Short mmCIF file of C-alpha atoms in Angstrom, two decimals:
data_model
loop_
_atom_site.label_atom_id
_atom_site.label_comp_id
_atom_site.label_asym_id
_atom_site.label_seq_id
_atom_site.Cartn_x
_atom_site.Cartn_y
_atom_site.Cartn_z
CA ASP A 419 -7.39 29.20 -28.89
CA GLY A 420 -4.38 27.04 -28.00
CA MET A 421 -3.95 23.44 -27.00
CA ASN A 422 -5.31 21.72 -23.92
CA VAL A 423 -2.91 19.73 -21.75
CA LEU A 424 -3.48 16.28 -20.25
CA PHE A 425 -0.60 15.68 -17.85
CA ILE A 426 -0.35 12.06 -16.63
CA ILE A 427 1.99 11.48 -13.70
CA VAL A 428 2.58 7.96 -12.36
CA ASP A 429 3.95 7.07 -8.93
CA ASP A 430 7.17 5.00 -8.81
CA LEU A 431 7.06 3.83 -12.44
CA ARG A 432 10.40 2.87 -13.95
CA PRO A 433 10.33 2.42 -17.75
CA VAL A 434 9.25 -1.24 -17.79
CA LEU A 435 7.12 -0.62 -20.87
CA GLY A 436 6.97 -2.22 -24.30
CA CYS A 437 7.84 1.11 -25.94
CA TYR A 438 11.05 1.18 -23.85
CA GLY A 439 12.07 -2.27 -25.06
CA ASP A 440 10.83 -4.37 -22.14
CA LYS A 441 10.00 -7.81 -23.53
CA LEU A 442 7.93 -9.13 -20.64
CA VAL A 443 5.52 -6.33 -19.81
CA LYS A 444 2.11 -5.90 -21.42
CA SER A 445 1.51 -2.17 -21.81
CA PRO A 446 -0.37 -1.78 -25.11
CA ASN A 447 -2.11 1.52 -24.31
CA ILE A 448 1.01 3.36 -23.14
CA ASP A 449 2.84 1.86 -26.16
CA GLN A 450 0.08 3.18 -28.43
CA LEU A 451 0.51 6.65 -26.91
CA ALA A 452 4.28 6.33 -27.52
CA SER A 453 3.63 5.46 -31.15
CA GLN A 454 2.11 8.94 -31.58
CA SER A 455 4.59 10.73 -29.30
CA MET A 456 8.09 12.06 -28.92
CA VAL A 457 9.69 9.64 -26.47
CA PHE A 458 12.72 10.45 -24.33
CA SER A 459 14.52 7.24 -23.46
CA ASN A 460 17.02 8.86 -21.08
CA ALA A 461 14.93 11.03 -18.75
CA TYR A 462 15.83 11.40 -15.06
CA ALA A 463 14.17 12.68 -11.89
CA GLN A 464 16.04 15.13 -9.67
CA GLN A 465 15.52 13.14 -6.46
CA ALA A 466 14.24 9.58 -6.18
CA VAL A 467 11.46 10.16 -3.66
CA CYS A 468 7.90 11.40 -4.16
CA ALA A 469 7.53 14.85 -2.57
CA PRO A 470 10.92 16.33 -3.51
CA SER A 471 10.67 15.10 -7.10
CA ARG A 472 7.12 16.39 -7.59
CA VAL A 473 7.79 19.81 -6.08
CA SER A 474 10.92 19.99 -8.24
CA PHE A 475 9.27 19.32 -11.60
CA LEU A 476 6.06 21.20 -10.77
CA THR A 477 8.09 24.33 -9.94
CA GLY A 478 10.87 23.74 -12.48
CA ARG A 479 13.47 24.11 -9.71
CA ARG A 480 16.02 21.67 -8.31
CA PRO A 481 15.82 20.30 -4.75
CA ASP A 482 18.61 22.62 -3.60
CA THR A 483 16.32 25.52 -4.62
CA THR A 484 13.01 24.15 -3.28
CA ARG A 485 14.98 23.07 -0.18
CA LEU A 486 12.70 20.05 0.03
CA TYR A 487 14.61 16.79 0.51
CA ASP A 488 12.02 15.19 2.79
CA PHE A 489 8.23 15.56 3.20
CA TYR A 490 8.03 18.25 5.84
CA SER A 491 8.15 21.76 4.39
CA TYR A 492 6.14 23.93 1.98
CA TRP A 493 8.42 25.65 -0.53
CA ARG A 494 6.46 28.94 -0.63
CA VAL A 495 7.17 29.45 3.08
CA HIS A 496 10.49 27.66 3.46
CA ALA A 497 12.38 28.53 0.23
CA GLY A 498 10.66 31.03 -2.08
CA ASN A 499 7.21 31.82 -3.48
CA TYR A 500 7.85 29.96 -6.73
CA SER A 501 5.14 29.74 -9.37
CA THR A 502 4.19 26.21 -10.41
CA MET A 503 3.51 24.83 -13.86
CA PRO A 504 -0.28 24.54 -13.29
CA GLN A 505 -0.31 28.02 -11.71
CA TYR A 506 1.37 29.44 -14.82
CA PHE A 507 -1.25 27.81 -17.06
CA LYS A 508 -4.02 29.07 -14.76
CA GLU A 509 -2.65 32.62 -14.95
CA ASN A 510 -2.66 32.25 -18.73
CA GLY A 511 -6.39 31.52 -18.95
CA TYR A 512 -6.48 27.76 -18.49
CA MET A 513 -8.88 25.88 -16.25
CA THR A 514 -6.43 23.82 -14.14
CA LEU A 515 -7.65 20.56 -12.62
CA SER A 516 -5.96 17.99 -10.38
CA VAL A 517 -7.08 14.37 -10.00
CA GLY A 518 -5.36 11.82 -7.74
CA LYS A 519 -1.75 12.16 -6.62
CA VAL A 520 -0.20 15.12 -8.43
CA PHE A 521 1.40 17.15 -5.66
CA HIS A 522 2.47 14.96 -2.77
CA PRO A 523 -0.27 15.42 -0.14
CA GLY A 524 0.53 16.92 3.28
CA VAL A 525 2.79 19.75 4.47
CA SER A 526 4.86 19.82 1.28
CA SER A 527 1.84 21.12 -0.66
CA ASN A 528 0.28 23.06 2.27
CA TYR A 529 -2.32 20.31 3.00
CA SER A 530 -4.23 21.59 -0.05
CA ASP A 531 -2.24 20.35 -3.08
CA ASP A 532 -1.23 24.00 -3.45
CA TYR A 533 -4.85 25.07 -4.04
CA PRO A 534 -5.86 27.81 -4.86
CA TYR A 535 -2.49 28.89 -6.32
CA SER A 536 -2.16 25.95 -8.72
CA TRP A 537 -5.72 24.80 -9.34
CA SER A 538 -8.98 26.40 -10.47
CA ILE A 539 -11.12 24.06 -8.35
CA PRO A 540 -10.19 21.96 -5.28
CA PRO A 541 -8.22 18.83 -6.25
CA PHE A 542 -9.97 15.45 -6.36
CA HIS A 543 -8.69 12.59 -4.21
CA PRO A 544 -10.16 9.11 -4.60
CA SER A 545 -12.01 8.03 -1.44
CA ALA A 546 -10.48 4.52 -1.64
CA GLU A 547 -7.02 6.06 -1.09
CA LYS A 548 -7.47 5.97 2.69
CA HIS A 549 -7.60 2.14 2.56
CA GLU A 550 -4.28 1.76 0.70
CA ASN A 551 -2.41 0.56 3.78
CA ASP A 552 -5.27 -1.29 5.48
CA LYS A 553 -5.24 -5.06 5.86
CA THR A 554 -6.93 -5.87 2.56
CA CYS A 555 -4.60 -8.62 1.25
CA ARG A 556 -5.82 -12.17 1.78
CA GLY A 557 -3.06 -14.51 2.98
CA LYS A 558 -2.81 -18.25 2.29
CA ASP A 559 -4.48 -18.80 5.68
CA GLY A 560 -7.53 -16.78 4.57
CA LYS A 561 -6.77 -13.94 7.01
CA LEU A 562 -6.25 -10.32 5.94
CA TYR A 563 -2.82 -8.66 6.00
CA ALA A 564 -1.10 -5.41 5.05
CA ASN A 565 1.23 -7.03 2.53
CA LEU A 566 3.62 -5.71 -0.09
CA VAL A 567 2.42 -8.24 -2.67
CA CYS A 568 -1.32 -7.72 -2.72
CA PRO A 569 -3.43 -8.94 -5.65
CA VAL A 570 -7.09 -8.43 -4.67
CA ASN A 571 -10.64 -9.14 -5.69
CA VAL A 572 -11.88 -5.59 -6.34
CA THR A 573 -15.48 -6.44 -5.40
CA GLU A 574 -14.26 -7.30 -1.87
CA MET A 575 -12.46 -3.95 -1.46
CA PRO A 576 -13.99 -1.11 0.63
CA GLY A 577 -16.42 0.64 -1.73
CA GLY A 578 -15.87 -2.08 -4.32
CA THR A 579 -13.13 -0.08 -6.05
CA LEU A 580 -9.49 1.01 -6.01
CA PRO A 581 -8.04 4.56 -6.04
CA ASP A 582 -6.75 4.54 -9.63
CA ILE A 583 -10.10 3.28 -10.93
CA GLN A 584 -11.81 6.20 -9.17
CA SER A 585 -9.26 8.69 -10.53
CA THR A 586 -9.83 7.49 -14.10
CA GLU A 587 -13.61 7.84 -13.64
CA GLU A 588 -13.24 11.38 -12.27
CA ALA A 589 -10.82 12.44 -15.04
CA ILE A 590 -13.25 11.12 -17.68
CA HIS A 591 -16.08 12.99 -15.95
CA LEU A 592 -14.03 16.22 -16.08
CA LEU A 593 -13.17 15.68 -19.76
CA ASN A 594 -16.89 15.46 -20.51
CA ILE A 595 -17.51 18.72 -18.63
CA MET A 596 -14.62 20.48 -20.39
CA LYS A 597 -15.98 19.37 -23.74
CA THR A 598 -19.28 21.14 -23.10
CA ASN A 599 -17.96 24.34 -21.55
CA ARG A 600 -15.25 24.76 -24.21
CA GLN A 601 -12.66 26.37 -21.98
CA LYS A 602 -9.07 25.30 -22.54
CA PHE A 603 -7.80 23.15 -19.71
CA PHE A 604 -4.72 21.74 -18.01
CA LEU A 605 -5.82 18.43 -16.48
CA ALA A 606 -3.27 16.63 -14.30
CA VAL A 607 -4.04 12.99 -13.46
CA GLY A 608 -1.85 11.30 -10.86
CA TYR A 609 -1.93 7.51 -10.61
CA HIS A 610 -0.88 5.65 -7.44
CA LYS A 611 0.26 2.33 -8.85
CA PRO A 612 2.85 0.83 -9.06
CA HIS A 613 3.64 2.54 -5.71
CA ILE A 614 3.60 0.09 -2.80
CA PRO A 615 1.57 -1.74 -1.63
CA LEU A 616 1.36 -3.62 -4.93
CA ARG A 617 -2.43 -3.76 -4.62
CA TYR A 618 -4.18 -4.35 -7.94
CA PRO A 619 -6.99 -6.52 -9.40
CA GLN A 620 -5.86 -10.14 -9.16
CA GLU A 621 -6.71 -11.04 -12.77
CA PHE A 622 -3.58 -9.14 -13.91
CA LEU A 623 -1.43 -11.89 -12.40
CA LYS A 624 -2.58 -14.13 -15.28
CA LEU A 625 -0.48 -12.01 -17.64
CA TYR A 626 2.71 -12.98 -15.81
CA PRO A 627 3.11 -16.68 -14.96
CA LEU A 628 5.71 -16.94 -12.21
CA GLU A 629 7.90 -19.27 -14.30
CA ASN A 630 8.41 -16.40 -16.80
CA ILE A 631 9.68 -14.04 -14.09
CA THR A 632 13.45 -13.77 -13.67
CA LEU A 633 15.46 -12.18 -10.89
CA ALA A 634 17.23 -8.88 -11.47
CA PRO A 635 20.36 -9.32 -13.62
CA ASP A 636 22.47 -8.17 -10.64
CA PRO A 637 20.62 -9.14 -7.43
CA TRP A 638 23.69 -8.77 -5.21
CA VAL A 639 25.13 -5.77 -3.36
CA PRO A 640 28.10 -4.68 -5.49
CA LYS A 641 31.50 -5.25 -3.81
CA LYS A 642 32.63 -1.67 -4.29
CA LEU A 643 29.36 0.06 -3.47
CA PRO A 644 30.05 2.65 -0.74
CA SER A 645 27.85 1.93 2.29
CA VAL A 646 26.46 5.50 2.16
CA ALA A 647 25.06 4.81 -1.32
CA TYR A 648 23.03 1.76 -0.26
CA ASN A 649 19.34 2.23 0.49
CA PRO A 650 18.10 -0.36 3.01
CA TRP A 651 14.45 -0.41 1.75
CA THR A 652 12.98 0.11 5.21
CA ASP A 653 9.43 0.76 3.95
CA ILE A 654 8.99 -2.64 2.34
CA ARG A 655 10.44 -4.38 5.41
CA GLN A 656 7.46 -3.02 7.36
CA ARG A 657 4.89 -4.84 5.20
CA ASP A 658 3.47 -7.96 6.88
CA ASP A 659 4.65 -10.44 4.22
CA VAL A 660 8.21 -9.06 4.11
CA GLU A 661 8.45 -8.74 7.88
CA ALA A 662 7.54 -12.42 8.23
CA LEU A 663 10.65 -13.34 6.21
CA ASN A 664 12.91 -11.98 8.97
CA VAL A 665 15.59 -10.76 6.59
CA SER A 666 18.71 -9.35 8.30
CA PHE A 667 19.19 -5.57 8.19
CA PRO A 668 20.58 -3.96 6.09
CA TYR A 669 22.22 -6.28 3.55
CA GLY A 670 20.34 -9.58 3.92
CA ALA A 671 18.79 -10.74 0.64
CA LEU A 672 15.12 -11.57 0.17
CA PRO A 673 14.50 -15.23 -0.79
CA ASP A 674 14.60 -15.73 -4.57
CA ASP A 675 11.01 -16.92 -4.83
CA PHE A 676 9.77 -13.83 -3.00
CA GLN A 677 11.91 -11.57 -5.22
CA ARG A 678 10.13 -13.11 -8.19
CA GLN A 679 6.75 -12.46 -6.60
CA ILE A 680 7.57 -8.78 -6.07
CA ARG A 681 8.72 -8.45 -9.67
CA GLN A 682 5.60 -10.30 -10.89
CA SER A 683 3.32 -7.99 -8.90
CA TYR A 684 5.15 -4.86 -10.06
CA TYR A 685 4.57 -5.93 -13.67
CA ALA A 686 0.94 -6.80 -12.94
CA ALA A 687 0.44 -3.37 -11.36
CA VAL A 688 1.93 -1.75 -14.48
CA SER A 689 -0.57 -3.59 -16.70
CA TYR A 690 -3.42 -2.52 -14.39
CA LEU A 691 -2.14 1.05 -14.74
CA ASP A 692 -1.97 0.60 -18.53
CA VAL A 693 -5.68 -0.24 -18.57
CA GLN A 694 -6.47 2.99 -16.68
CA ILE A 695 -4.38 5.02 -19.16
CA GLY A 696 -6.12 3.24 -22.04
CA LEU A 697 -9.57 4.13 -20.70
CA LEU A 698 -8.52 7.74 -20.09
CA LEU A 699 -7.03 8.25 -23.58
CA ASN A 700 -10.00 6.51 -25.19
CA ALA A 701 -12.24 9.02 -23.39
CA LEU A 702 -10.15 11.85 -24.87
CA ASP A 703 -11.05 10.40 -28.29
CA ASN A 704 -14.69 10.02 -27.28
CA VAL A 705 -15.09 13.69 -26.34
CA GLY A 706 -13.40 14.73 -29.58
CA LEU A 707 -10.39 16.40 -27.96
CA SER A 708 -7.51 14.24 -29.23
CA ASN A 709 -6.91 16.73 -32.03
CA ASN A 710 -6.20 19.71 -29.74
CA THR A 711 -4.82 18.23 -26.51
CA ILE A 712 -1.15 17.74 -25.68
CA VAL A 713 -0.64 14.54 -23.66
CA VAL A 714 2.40 14.20 -21.39
CA PHE A 715 3.17 10.90 -19.69
CA THR A 716 5.87 10.52 -17.03
CA ALA A 717 6.63 9.34 -13.47
CA ASP A 718 8.04 10.96 -10.34
CA HIS A 719 11.00 8.49 -10.26
CA GLY A 720 11.78 4.80 -10.74
CA TRP A 721 11.85 1.82 -8.37
CA SER A 722 14.53 -0.81 -7.84
CA LEU A 723 13.39 -4.40 -8.39
CA GLY A 724 16.26 -6.20 -6.67
CA GLU A 725 19.14 -4.66 -8.65
CA HIS A 726 22.21 -4.15 -6.42
CA GLY A 727 20.36 -6.09 -3.70
CA GLU A 728 18.08 -3.06 -3.34
CA TRP A 729 14.33 -2.44 -3.49
CA ALA A 730 12.24 0.71 -3.70
CA LYS A 731 13.61 4.14 -4.65
CA TYR A 732 15.85 6.27 -2.36
CA SER A 733 19.09 5.99 -4.37
CA ASN A 734 21.01 7.64 -7.22
CA PHE A 735 21.10 4.58 -9.48
CA ASP A 736 19.35 4.66 -12.87
CA VAL A 737 16.78 2.14 -11.64
CA ALA A 738 15.62 4.72 -9.08
CA THR A 739 16.10 7.96 -11.06
CA ARG A 740 15.19 7.05 -14.66
CA VAL A 741 11.60 7.64 -15.73
CA PRO A 742 9.44 7.27 -18.83
CA LEU A 743 8.79 10.60 -20.56
CA MET A 744 6.72 11.16 -23.69
CA PHE A 745 4.83 14.00 -25.33
CA TYR A 746 1.93 13.62 -27.76
CA VAL A 747 1.48 16.90 -29.65
CA PRO A 748 -1.16 16.72 -32.39
CA GLY A 749 0.20 18.10 -35.66
CA MET A 750 3.77 18.03 -34.34
CA THR A 751 4.51 14.47 -33.23
CA THR A 752 1.78 13.29 -35.60
CA SER A 753 0.49 14.57 -38.91
CA PRO A 754 -2.45 16.96 -38.40
CA VAL A 755 -5.28 15.21 -36.58
CA SER A 756 -8.82 15.80 -37.79
CA GLN A 757 -11.54 16.47 -35.23
CA GLY A 758 -13.16 13.28 -34.00
CA ALA A 759 -10.32 11.05 -35.25
CA ARG A 760 -9.70 7.85 -33.24
CA ILE A 761 -6.09 8.17 -32.12
CA PHE A 762 -6.36 6.11 -28.94
CA PRO A 763 -8.73 3.14 -29.33
CA TYR A 764 -8.71 1.13 -26.09
CA LEU A 765 -6.44 -1.95 -26.25
CA ASP A 766 -7.06 -4.90 -23.96
CA PRO A 767 -3.73 -6.16 -22.52
CA PHE A 768 -5.26 -9.66 -22.17
CA SER A 769 -5.84 -10.01 -25.90
CA HIS A 770 -3.71 -7.39 -27.66
CA ILE A 771 -0.65 -8.78 -29.39
CA GLY A 772 2.19 -6.85 -30.96
CA GLY A 773 3.95 -3.67 -29.99
CA SER A 774 4.35 -0.34 -31.69
CA ALA A 775 7.50 1.72 -32.08
CA PRO A 776 7.68 5.27 -30.70
CA GLN A 777 6.86 7.99 -33.22
CA GLY A 778 10.10 9.81 -32.49
CA GLN A 779 12.77 8.98 -29.97
CA SER A 780 15.63 10.86 -28.37
CA GLU A 781 18.47 9.11 -26.58
CA ASP A 782 19.68 12.44 -25.21
CA VAL A 783 19.89 12.71 -21.43
CA VAL A 784 17.12 15.01 -20.15
CA GLU A 785 15.68 16.01 -16.75
CA LEU A 786 12.19 16.29 -15.29
CA VAL A 787 13.01 19.85 -14.18
CA SER A 788 12.65 20.66 -17.92
CA LEU A 789 8.95 19.71 -18.02
CA PHE A 790 7.70 23.19 -17.10
CA PRO A 791 9.49 25.17 -19.86
CA THR A 792 8.80 22.39 -22.41
CA LEU A 793 5.04 22.35 -21.78
CA ALA A 794 4.89 26.14 -21.76
CA GLU A 795 6.55 26.26 -25.19
CA LEU A 796 4.43 23.43 -26.63
CA ALA A 797 1.26 25.24 -25.50
CA GLY A 798 2.42 28.47 -27.12
CA LEU A 799 2.94 30.31 -23.82
CA GLN A 800 5.98 32.43 -23.11
CA VAL A 801 8.75 30.14 -21.85
CA PRO A 802 9.71 31.05 -18.27
CA PRO A 803 13.20 32.59 -18.17
CA ALA A 804 16.22 30.64 -16.99
CA CYS A 805 16.84 31.13 -13.27
CA PRO A 806 19.82 33.20 -12.17
CA GLU A 807 22.53 31.46 -10.10
CA THR A 808 20.57 32.15 -6.88
CA SER A 809 16.83 32.39 -7.41
CA PHE A 810 15.15 32.21 -3.98
CA GLY A 811 13.61 35.65 -4.58
CA VAL A 812 12.57 34.97 -8.19
CA VAL A 813 8.90 34.00 -8.51
CA LEU A 814 8.92 32.77 -12.11
CA CYS A 815 11.98 31.11 -13.63
CA THR A 816 13.14 27.61 -14.44
CA GLU A 817 16.31 25.61 -13.84
CA GLY A 818 15.37 23.31 -16.72
CA THR A 819 15.48 23.98 -20.45
CA SER A 820 12.73 23.50 -23.00
CA LEU A 821 13.10 20.18 -24.82
CA VAL A 822 11.09 21.33 -27.85
CA HIS A 823 14.18 21.63 -30.07
CA TYR A 824 14.50 17.82 -29.83
CA PHE A 825 11.08 17.41 -31.44
CA ASN A 826 11.78 19.11 -34.76
CA VAL A 827 14.66 16.90 -35.72
CA SER A 828 14.32 15.11 -39.03
CA GLU A 829 14.65 11.34 -38.88
CA GLY A 830 18.18 10.07 -38.52
CA LYS A 831 19.62 13.25 -37.05
CA LYS A 832 20.11 12.94 -33.32
CA GLY A 833 18.96 15.67 -30.96
CA CYS A 834 20.69 18.72 -32.35
CA ASP A 835 21.42 20.42 -35.65
CA ASN A 836 23.96 22.99 -34.42
CA THR A 837 21.49 25.84 -34.10
CA ASP A 838 22.13 28.31 -31.30
CA ARG A 839 19.35 26.53 -29.37
CA CYS A 840 21.68 23.60 -28.88
CA PHE A 841 24.03 22.97 -26.02
CA ASN A 842 27.73 23.31 -26.57
CA GLU A 843 28.48 20.40 -24.30
CA GLU A 844 26.79 17.06 -23.93
CA PRO A 845 23.50 16.98 -22.04
CA VAL A 846 23.69 15.93 -18.39
CA ALA A 847 21.08 15.04 -15.77
CA PHE A 848 21.62 15.85 -12.10
CA SER A 849 20.02 13.88 -9.30
CA GLN A 850 20.72 13.94 -5.59
CA TYR A 851 19.94 11.96 -2.47
CA PRO A 852 20.42 12.80 1.24
CA ARG A 853 21.70 10.40 3.92
CA PRO A 854 21.81 10.68 7.73
CA ALA A 855 25.00 8.63 8.12
CA ASP A 856 27.79 6.83 6.28
CA THR A 857 26.32 3.42 6.98
CA PRO A 858 22.75 2.21 6.43
CA GLN A 859 20.41 2.79 9.38
CA TRP A 860 16.64 2.90 10.00
CA ASN A 861 16.20 6.40 8.51
CA SER A 862 18.70 6.17 5.62
CA ASP A 863 15.95 6.01 3.00
CA LYS A 864 14.00 9.03 4.21
CA PRO A 865 16.05 11.23 6.56
CA LYS A 866 14.32 14.33 7.92
CA LEU A 867 16.04 17.60 7.00
CA LYS A 868 17.55 18.09 10.48
CA ASP A 869 19.12 14.61 10.32
CA ILE A 870 20.79 14.99 6.90
CA ARG A 871 24.59 14.87 7.16
CA ILE A 872 25.61 13.81 3.65
CA MET A 873 24.26 14.66 0.20
CA GLY A 874 24.93 12.41 -2.77
CA TYR A 875 25.16 14.54 -5.91
CA SER A 876 24.95 12.46 -9.07
CA MET A 877 25.65 13.37 -12.67
CA ARG A 878 24.44 11.19 -15.55
CA THR A 879 25.55 11.59 -19.14
CA ILE A 880 25.09 9.16 -22.00
CA ASP A 881 28.51 7.67 -21.14
CA TYR A 882 28.76 7.60 -17.36
CA ARG A 883 27.20 8.12 -13.95
CA TYR A 884 29.39 9.97 -11.45
CA THR A 885 28.25 10.42 -7.83
CA LEU A 886 29.90 12.25 -4.95
CA TRP A 887 28.69 11.82 -1.38
CA VAL A 888 29.72 15.04 0.38
CA HIS A 889 29.25 16.63 3.80
CA PHE A 890 25.96 18.55 4.09
CA ASP A 891 24.90 20.99 6.79
CA PRO A 892 21.09 21.17 7.07
CA SER A 893 21.14 24.34 9.20
CA ASN A 894 22.31 26.42 6.25
CA PHE A 895 21.70 24.03 3.35
CA SER A 896 25.35 23.91 2.39
CA ALA A 897 27.26 21.11 0.71
CA ASN A 898 31.01 20.95 1.18
CA PHE A 899 32.67 19.43 -1.88
CA GLU A 900 36.01 19.52 -0.08
CA ASP A 901 34.68 16.90 2.35
CA VAL A 902 33.97 13.90 0.12
CA HIS A 903 32.77 10.83 2.06
CA ALA A 904 32.60 8.47 -0.92
CA GLY A 905 32.41 8.41 -4.69
CA GLU A 906 30.97 6.28 -7.48
CA LEU A 907 31.83 6.12 -11.16
CA TYR A 908 30.17 3.77 -13.64
CA LEU A 909 31.00 3.68 -17.34
CA MET A 910 27.80 2.82 -19.20
CA GLU A 911 29.37 1.17 -22.23
CA ASN A 912 30.80 -1.81 -20.38
CA ASP A 913 28.73 -1.55 -17.17
CA PRO A 914 25.14 -0.68 -18.16
CA ASN A 915 23.71 -1.95 -14.85
CA GLN A 916 26.09 0.15 -12.72
CA ASP A 917 27.60 -2.76 -10.80
CA TYR A 918 31.34 -2.01 -11.00
CA ASN A 919 32.30 1.19 -9.23
CA ILE A 920 35.66 2.35 -10.65
CA TYR A 921 35.86 5.61 -8.65
CA ASN A 922 38.87 4.50 -6.61
CA SER A 923 40.79 3.23 -9.63
CA THR A 924 40.26 6.29 -11.85
CA ALA A 925 41.68 9.79 -11.95
CA HIS A 926 38.47 11.75 -11.50
CA GLY A 927 39.62 15.36 -11.42
CA TRP A 928 37.88 16.00 -14.74
CA PHE A 929 34.55 14.62 -13.48
CA PHE A 930 34.89 16.58 -10.24
CA GLN A 931 35.38 19.82 -12.20
CA LYS A 932 32.31 19.11 -14.36
CA MET A 933 30.23 18.49 -11.25
CA LEU A 934 31.28 21.86 -9.77
CA ASP A 935 30.65 23.75 -13.03
#
């Protein structure tokens, strides 16, 4: 008995979704999922880059415990033999399946996506993935380029497909198999878009006429932004179309019209993703499993779309750390669902009009490191214990906390009803980002461990974001909070976009103490 789990993880998706209040985007299928789900509108990743974030939420440990801040170590060897969320489900009798980008491929998951520890069968990777960075984008001159902005004719692509299309097909295939063999499953599906290159079927551009696309509300580098906090978006500078613009490093702005094109293509890629999610959830209906499958939808981190004069991830700002997070739990976030009910009819973003409000919503600040204990509790498994202060030798524990107590709240009451399950102080999300130097340089976005000299520790509550950039020694993984290189403080009420750093004009002893606690 027990519920199945469908865990959907998206690469680089910030919450530009209808269900998160975005007025421009067309995301009817994700919005429909939200309308049956508990939605967390203030969820944050623990580090705004792929491998560290994924290893963090898949193990339920923070980057200082996985000791992964780059792409080049495997936690079981380098930090501790920590159990992962899929491994825990596997050890509790689930068939665990991985499709697409779930673990970050390469060293950081032992070149095997952590198989066989985490998965019952070898993970599936779409064959079209190897063409992601090929020259498949047709320029105005008719030649092919490796561009950032890359709407394509899918029939002209190698194999006539794209990776996320293949992943959806494989996930649907596995759902059909799981239906017949009746074993409970944990199916993780990792989508690539809207990760760069912004390569998606060109028809999605029709949803977003360029004249409807605005610039970011704050497309300039803030006057009081410490140079160590700035991420110089090196990866997008290496794309052919961006390189041709010859923008000065590190602070030169992209031309306005090109900024609009990036934003347009990001939105188009989100709608392409929405179609994949719609097909996948519709298949869950088709195999009759919507009544006993928990669906989780989230992303590994966000992506800056020109805010603060920045692009990509690699920072501690909300635009890089905030993610969508929602849980569909039949009978809990919805009234009991009868077998064979149609919960997720496919919605076509080209014709569907009208949004839908989330079923339940929490404004409380939460962290992705809490995914593991939350899913364990929702599935009726024993919740992994809280980690002790130092947990390198502890195989199974979590540095997050189960979010399930947020689900049971009657309408109108926010988050907590003073039970002992509730926190005494306000919820806080911690993120962090390493830098090799105080000023932006070629490896500022993705420093290797040995080159890290500064760690930016960031604390987000409902009211503020407070960040300290402190000395870091990679040889013994130690941060020295007595050697502060720079600080940031943004008060959300009058500075929601985090443009006016008041760190130097504020007494911040209280914040500093909270950070150290």
